[in-house]
CSV table of C-alpha atoms in Angstrom, one decimal:
chain,number,residue,atom,x,y,z
A,1,MET,CA,122.6,77.1,120.4
A,2,GLN,CA,123.7,80.5,119.1
A,3,SER,CA,120.9,82.9,118.7
A,4,PRO,CA,120.2,84.0,115.1
A,5,PHE,CA,122.2,87.0,113.9
A,6,GLN,CA,120.2,89.7,112.1
A,7,LEU,CA,121.7,92.4,109.9
A,8,LEU,CA,120.0,95.5,108.8
A,9,LEU,CA,120.3,97.5,105.6
A,10,ASP,CA,119.8,101.2,106.5
A,11,LEU,CA,118.7,104.1,104.4
A,12,PHE,CA,121.3,106.4,105.7
A,13,ASP,CA,125.0,106.1,106.0
A,14,GLU,CA,126.7,106.8,109.3
A,15,PRO,CA,130.3,108.1,109.2
A,16,LYS,CA,133.1,106.6,111.0
A,17,PRO,CA,132.9,107.4,114.8
A,18,ILE,CA,135.0,110.0,116.4
A,19,PRO,CA,137.7,108.5,118.6
A,20,ARG,CA,138.1,109.6,122.2
A,21,PRO,CA,140.5,112.6,122.3
A,22,LYS,CA,143.7,112.3,124.3
A,23,SER,CA,142.8,115.4,126.2
A,24,ALA,CA,139.6,117.2,126.9
A,25,PRO,CA,140.3,121.0,126.6
A,26,GLN,CA,137.4,123.1,127.9
A,27,VAL,CA,135.5,125.1,125.4
A,28,PRO,CA,134.6,128.7,126.6
A,29,THR,CA,131.1,129.0,127.9
A,30,GLU,CA,130.1,131.5,125.3
A,31,GLU,CA,131.0,129.0,122.5
A,32,LEU,CA,128.7,126.2,123.7
A,33,VAL,CA,124.9,125.9,123.1
A,34,SER,CA,123.6,129.1,121.4
A,35,SER,CA,120.4,131.0,121.5
A,36,PRO,CA,118.7,128.7,124.1
A,37,GLY,CA,115.7,131.0,124.4
A,38,GLU,CA,114.9,131.5,120.7
A,39,PRO,CA,111.8,129.7,119.6
A,40,PHE,CA,112.5,127.4,116.7
A,41,ASP,CA,109.3,128.4,114.9
A,42,GLN,CA,110.9,131.9,114.5
A,43,VAL,CA,113.9,130.6,112.7
A,44,LEU,CA,113.7,130.5,108.9
A,45,SER,CA,113.3,126.9,107.7
A,46,PRO,CA,116.3,126.8,105.4
A,47,GLN,CA,118.6,127.8,108.3
A,48,ALA,CA,117.3,125.5,110.9
A,49,PHE,CA,117.0,121.7,111.4
A,50,ARG,CA,115.2,120.2,114.4
A,51,HIS,CA,115.0,116.6,115.5
A,52,PRO,CA,111.5,115.9,117.0
A,53,ASP,CA,113.3,114.6,120.2
A,54,ALA,CA,115.9,117.3,120.3
A,55,ASN,CA,117.4,118.0,123.7
A,56,ARG,CA,120.4,120.1,122.6
A,57,GLU,CA,121.1,122.7,120.0
A,58,VAL,CA,124.1,124.3,118.4
A,59,LEU,CA,124.7,127.1,115.9
A,60,LEU,CA,126.9,125.8,113.0
A,61,GLY,CA,127.9,128.9,111.1
A,62,THR,CA,124.5,130.4,110.2
A,63,VAL,CA,122.6,127.0,110.6
A,64,LEU,CA,120.8,126.2,113.8
A,65,VAL,CA,120.8,122.5,114.5
A,66,ALA,CA,118.7,121.0,117.3
A,67,TYR,CA,119.7,117.4,117.8
A,68,GLU,CA,118.9,114.4,119.9
A,69,PHE,CA,121.7,113.6,122.3
A,70,ARG,CA,122.0,110.2,123.8
A,71,ARG,CA,124.3,108.5,126.4
A,72,GLY,CA,125.2,104.9,126.0
A,73,LYS,CA,127.7,102.1,126.2
A,74,ARG,CA,130.0,103.3,123.5
A,75,LYS,CA,133.7,103.8,123.1
A,76,ASN,CA,133.5,107.0,121.2
A,77,ILE,CA,131.2,109.8,119.9
A,78,GLY,CA,128.9,108.8,117.0
A,79,PHE,CA,126.8,110.8,114.5
A,80,SER,CA,123.7,109.7,112.6
A,81,VAL,CA,121.6,111.7,110.2
A,82,GLY,CA,118.2,110.4,109.2
A,83,ALA,CA,114.9,111.6,108.0
A,84,GLU,CA,114.1,113.1,111.5
A,85,GLY,CA,117.4,114.9,111.9
A,86,LEU,CA,120.7,114.6,113.8
A,87,VAL,CA,121.4,112.1,116.5
A,88,VAL,CA,124.6,112.3,118.5
A,89,SER,CA,125.6,109.5,120.8
A,90,ALA,CA,128.4,109.5,123.3
A,91,PRO,CA,129.8,107.4,126.2
A,92,ARG,CA,129.0,108.5,129.7
A,93,TRP,CA,132.6,109.6,130.4
A,94,VAL,CA,132.6,112.2,127.6
A,95,THR,CA,131.9,115.7,128.7
A,96,LEU,CA,129.3,118.0,127.1
A,97,ALA,CA,132.2,120.3,126.1
A,98,GLU,CA,133.8,117.4,124.2
A,99,VAL,CA,130.5,116.6,122.5
A,100,ASP,CA,130.0,120.2,121.4
A,101,ARG,CA,133.6,120.4,120.1
A,102,ALA,CA,133.1,117.1,118.1
A,103,VAL,CA,129.8,118.5,116.7
A,104,ARG,CA,131.6,121.7,115.5
A,105,GLU,CA,134.4,119.7,114.0
A,106,LYS,CA,131.9,117.8,111.9
A,107,LYS,CA,130.0,121.0,110.9
A,108,ARG,CA,130.3,120.5,107.2
A,109,TRP,CA,129.4,116.9,107.2
A,110,ILE,CA,126.4,117.5,109.5
A,111,VAL,CA,125.0,120.4,107.5
A,112,SER,CA,125.4,118.7,104.2
A,113,LYS,CA,123.7,115.5,105.3
A,114,LEU,CA,120.9,117.4,106.9
A,115,GLU,CA,120.3,119.4,103.8
A,116,ALA,CA,120.3,116.2,101.7
A,117,ALA,CA,117.9,114.6,104.1
A,118,ARG,CA,115.6,117.6,103.9
A,119,GLU,CA,115.7,117.7,100.1
A,120,ARG,CA,114.9,113.9,100.0
A,121,GLN,CA,111.9,114.5,102.3
A,122,ASP,CA,110.7,117.3,100.1
A,123,ARG,CA,110.9,114.9,97.1
A,124,LEU,CA,109.0,112.3,99.0
A,125,GLU,CA,106.2,114.8,99.8
A,126,ALA,CA,106.2,115.8,96.1
A,127,ALA,CA,105.7,112.2,95.2
A,128,ARG,CA,102.7,111.8,97.4
A,129,ILE,CA,99.8,110.3,95.3
A,130,ASP,CA,96.3,111.7,95.0
A,131,TRP,CA,94.4,108.4,94.9
A,132,LYS,CA,91.8,108.7,92.2
A,133,ASP,CA,91.0,107.5,88.7
A,134,GLY,CA,94.0,108.6,86.6
A,135,ALA,CA,96.5,108.6,89.5
A,136,THR,CA,100.0,107.4,88.7
A,137,PHE,CA,102.5,105.5,90.7
A,138,PRO,CA,106.0,103.9,89.9
A,139,TYR,CA,106.3,100.2,89.3
A,140,LEU,CA,109.7,98.6,88.4
A,141,GLY,CA,111.0,102.0,87.4
A,142,GLU,CA,108.0,102.8,85.1
A,143,THR,CA,105.0,104.9,85.6
A,144,VAL,CA,101.6,103.2,85.8
A,145,ILE,CA,98.2,104.9,85.4
A,146,VAL,CA,95.3,103.8,87.6
A,147,VAL,CA,92.1,103.0,85.8
A,148,LEU,CA,88.8,102.4,87.7
A,149,ASP,CA,86.6,100.0,85.8
A,150,PRO,CA,84.2,97.7,87.7
A,151,ARG,CA,84.1,95.4,84.7
A,152,ASN,CA,87.7,94.3,85.4
A,153,ASP,CA,89.1,91.8,87.9
A,154,ALA,CA,88.8,93.2,91.4
A,155,GLY,CA,92.4,92.3,92.1
A,156,GLY,CA,93.8,94.5,89.3
A,157,VAL,CA,94.9,93.8,85.8
A,158,LEU,CA,98.1,95.4,84.4
A,159,ASN,CA,97.8,96.4,80.7
A,160,THR,CA,101.2,96.7,79.0
A,161,ASP,CA,99.8,97.4,75.5
A,162,GLY,CA,98.9,101.0,75.9
A,163,GLN,CA,99.5,103.4,73.0
A,164,ALA,CA,100.5,106.4,75.0
A,165,LEU,CA,101.6,109.7,73.6
A,166,PRO,CA,105.4,110.4,73.6
A,167,GLY,CA,106.5,111.0,77.2
A,168,MET,CA,103.3,109.5,78.6
A,169,PRO,CA,103.0,106.3,80.6
A,170,ARG,CA,102.3,103.2,78.6
A,171,LEU,CA,101.2,101.0,81.5
A,172,THR,CA,97.7,101.0,83.1
A,173,LEU,CA,96.5,99.1,86.1
A,174,HIS,CA,92.8,98.3,85.7
A,175,LEU,CA,91.0,97.9,89.1
A,176,GLY,CA,87.6,96.5,89.5
A,177,LEU,CA,86.3,99.6,91.4
A,178,PRO,CA,83.6,102.0,90.6
A,179,GLN,CA,84.3,105.7,89.8
A,180,THR,CA,82.8,106.6,93.2
A,181,ALA,CA,85.5,104.6,95.1
A,182,GLN,CA,87.1,106.4,98.0
A,183,PRO,CA,90.8,107.3,97.9
A,184,ALA,CA,91.6,104.8,100.7
A,185,GLN,CA,89.9,102.0,98.7
A,186,ILE,CA,92.0,102.8,95.6
A,187,ARG,CA,95.2,103.1,97.6
A,188,ASP,CA,94.6,99.8,99.4
A,189,ALA,CA,93.7,98.0,96.1
A,190,VAL,CA,96.9,99.3,94.5
A,191,GLN,CA,99.0,98.3,97.5
A,192,ALA,CA,97.6,94.8,97.6
A,193,TRP,CA,98.3,94.4,93.9
A,194,LEU,CA,101.9,95.7,94.4
A,195,MET,CA,102.5,93.4,97.3
A,196,ARG,CA,101.4,90.4,95.3
A,197,GLN,CA,103.8,91.4,92.5
A,198,ALA,CA,106.6,92.0,95.1
A,199,LYS,CA,106.2,88.5,96.7
A,200,ARG,CA,106.4,86.8,93.3
A,201,LEU,CA,109.3,88.9,91.9
A,202,PHE,CA,111.4,88.8,95.1
A,203,ALA,CA,111.1,85.0,95.2
A,204,GLU,CA,112.2,84.8,91.6
A,205,ARG,CA,115.3,87.0,92.2
A,206,LEU,CA,116.2,85.1,95.4
A,207,ASP,CA,116.2,81.9,93.4
A,208,HIS,CA,118.3,83.6,90.7
A,209,TYR,CA,121.1,84.8,93.0
A,210,ALA,CA,121.2,82.2,95.7
A,211,PRO,CA,122.9,79.5,93.5
A,212,GLN,CA,125.4,82.1,92.3
A,213,LEU,CA,126.3,83.0,95.9
A,214,LYS,CA,126.2,79.3,97.0
A,215,VAL,CA,123.6,80.0,99.8
A,216,GLN,CA,120.1,78.8,100.4
A,217,TRP,CA,117.2,81.0,101.6
A,218,ARG,CA,114.3,79.3,103.4
A,219,LYS,CA,111.6,81.9,104.0
A,220,LEU,CA,110.6,85.2,102.4
A,221,THR,CA,108.5,87.8,104.3
A,222,LEU,CA,107.4,91.2,103.0
A,223,SER,CA,108.2,94.2,105.2
A,224,SER,CA,106.7,97.7,105.5
A,225,ALA,CA,109.6,99.1,107.5
A,226,GLY,CA,110.0,102.8,107.2
A,227,THR,CA,113.8,102.8,107.3
A,228,LEU,CA,114.9,99.4,106.2
A,229,TRP,CA,114.9,97.8,102.7
A,230,GLY,CA,115.8,94.4,103.9
A,231,THR,CA,117.1,92.1,106.6
A,232,ALA,CA,118.8,88.7,106.6
A,233,HIS,CA,118.6,86.0,109.3
A,234,SER,CA,121.2,83.3,109.9
A,235,ASP,CA,118.5,80.7,109.6
A,236,GLY,CA,117.9,81.6,105.9
A,237,SER,CA,114.9,83.9,106.5
A,238,ILE,CA,114.8,87.0,104.3
A,239,ARG,CA,112.7,90.1,104.8
A,240,LEU,CA,112.3,92.5,102.0
A,241,ASN,CA,110.4,95.8,101.9
A,242,TRP,CA,107.5,95.5,99.4
A,243,ARG,CA,108.1,99.1,98.3
A,244,LEU,CA,111.2,98.0,96.4
A,245,VAL,CA,108.8,97.2,93.5
A,246,HIS,CA,108.7,101.0,92.9
A,247,PHE,CA,112.4,100.7,91.7
A,248,GLY,CA,113.8,99.2,88.6
A,249,LEU,CA,115.0,95.6,88.6
A,250,PRO,CA,118.7,96.4,89.0
A,251,VAL,CA,118.0,98.1,92.3
A,252,ILE,CA,115.9,95.3,93.5
A,253,ASP,CA,118.6,92.8,92.5
A,254,TYR,CA,121.2,94.8,94.5
A,255,VAL,CA,119.1,94.5,97.7
A,256,VAL,CA,118.3,90.8,97.1
A,257,ALA,CA,122.1,90.1,96.5
A,258,HIS,CA,123.0,92.2,99.6
A,259,GLU,CA,120.7,90.2,101.9
A,260,LEU,CA,121.7,86.8,100.4
A,261,SER,CA,125.4,87.8,100.8
A,262,HIS,CA,124.8,88.1,104.5
A,263,LEU,CA,124.1,84.4,104.6
A,264,ARG,CA,127.7,84.0,103.8
A,265,VAL,CA,129.3,86.9,105.6
A,266,MET,CA,127.4,88.2,108.7
A,267,ASP,CA,128.8,91.7,108.8
A,268,HIS,CA,129.7,94.6,106.5
A,269,SER,CA,133.4,93.9,106.3
A,270,PRO,CA,135.4,94.3,103.0
A,271,ARG,CA,134.9,90.5,102.5
A,272,PHE,CA,131.1,91.1,102.5
A,273,TRP,CA,131.2,93.8,99.9
A,274,GLU,CA,133.5,91.7,97.7
A,275,THR,CA,130.9,89.0,98.0
A,276,VAL,CA,128.1,91.4,96.8
A,277,ARG,CA,130.4,92.5,94.0
A,278,THR,CA,130.7,89.0,92.6
A,279,VAL,CA,127.1,89.1,91.5
A,280,VAL,CA,126.3,92.9,91.3
A,281,PRO,CA,129.6,94.6,90.2
A,282,ASN,CA,128.0,98.1,90.2
A,283,TYR,CA,126.4,97.7,93.6
A,284,SER,CA,127.8,101.1,94.8
A,285,GLU,CA,125.9,103.0,92.0
A,286,LEU,CA,122.7,101.1,92.7
A,287,ARG,CA,123.1,101.7,96.4
A,288,SER,CA,123.2,105.4,95.8
A,289,LYS,CA,120.2,105.3,93.6
A,290,LEU,CA,118.3,103.4,96.3
A,291,LYS,CA,119.0,106.2,98.8
A,292,GLU,CA,118.5,109.2,96.4
A,293,ASP,CA,115.3,108.3,94.4
A,294,ALA,CA,112.0,109.4,95.8
A,295,ILE,CA,109.2,106.9,96.1
A,296,PRO,CA,105.5,107.5,97.0
A,297,VAL,CA,104.6,108.2,100.6
A,298,TRP,CA,102.0,105.5,101.6
C-alpha cells in the first residue's frame, strides 16, 4: 500500500532553483567571503542579516549576509528565506565558488526578501500581547478586549453587543478569572477559548467547501506549527493551525480550500491552483495577506 502523501503550506515562497551552470569559472579569491574576522555584533543591524546556524557569509553591496549553507542530494542550487534568515542548498558537486557566484547573482532578491522577513518579524514583536485585564487580541479580523470577571463562565463568553466609541473594539471576551490572575493564566484561558472556536469554525468551513471540490475529509486536527498554516493527508486527514482564527474568514477559507484541493491534486502544479481558483477566485490576494499580516506571538 502506498504510504500517505503529505503536502505542506509554507509561510515563505522559495524562488525557482538555479540550474547547474554549463561551466564553472573561478571567482577571484578576493571576491569570495568577505570580512571573515569582523564580529557580527559590531555591524549595524539594518546592514546585516545573520541566520542562527550561519556557516558562511558574503557582502552583497553594503549588506552583510551570514547564511546557512547545506549540502544535499539536489540537482541545482536553491535559496530559501524564512524568519531565521537565508538558507542556501547545493549538490555536492557544486564548488563553493559557484555557490558564491549564484548568491551574488541573486543579490537583489535575497536582500529584498531578508528585509521583508525582518519587517514582518518586527511587526510580530509589536503585536506581542501584554496579558492583563483590558488586553486586546485579533479574532476573525476584529479586535477583542479581554475582561476579567469571576462572575462569568470560566471558559469565556464573547460579548458582541458592545457600544464602543468610534474606532474602538466592539467585542469583549469575558473570562471567569479574578483581577489578580497571572498573565500566563489569562493567556492560556484566551488560547483555550480560541482553539475551541477554531475547531468548530474549521469543521464548518471544511463541510462548506468539500462538496464543492467533490472531496471528503475524514479528520480535523489543530496544529500549533510555527511555519505551517495547514497540511493535507491523502487519507483525508486535515491539520489546520489554530492561529488562523486571528484572520478574517476569507483568509481562513483560502487555507481550508487549499488543503481540500490537495485531496484532488497532490502537488502545487497549475492544475492544483486552478482547482483552488474554482472555489476561491481571489486566492492570490488572500495568500499574500496570510503572509504579510502580523498576528500575536504566543
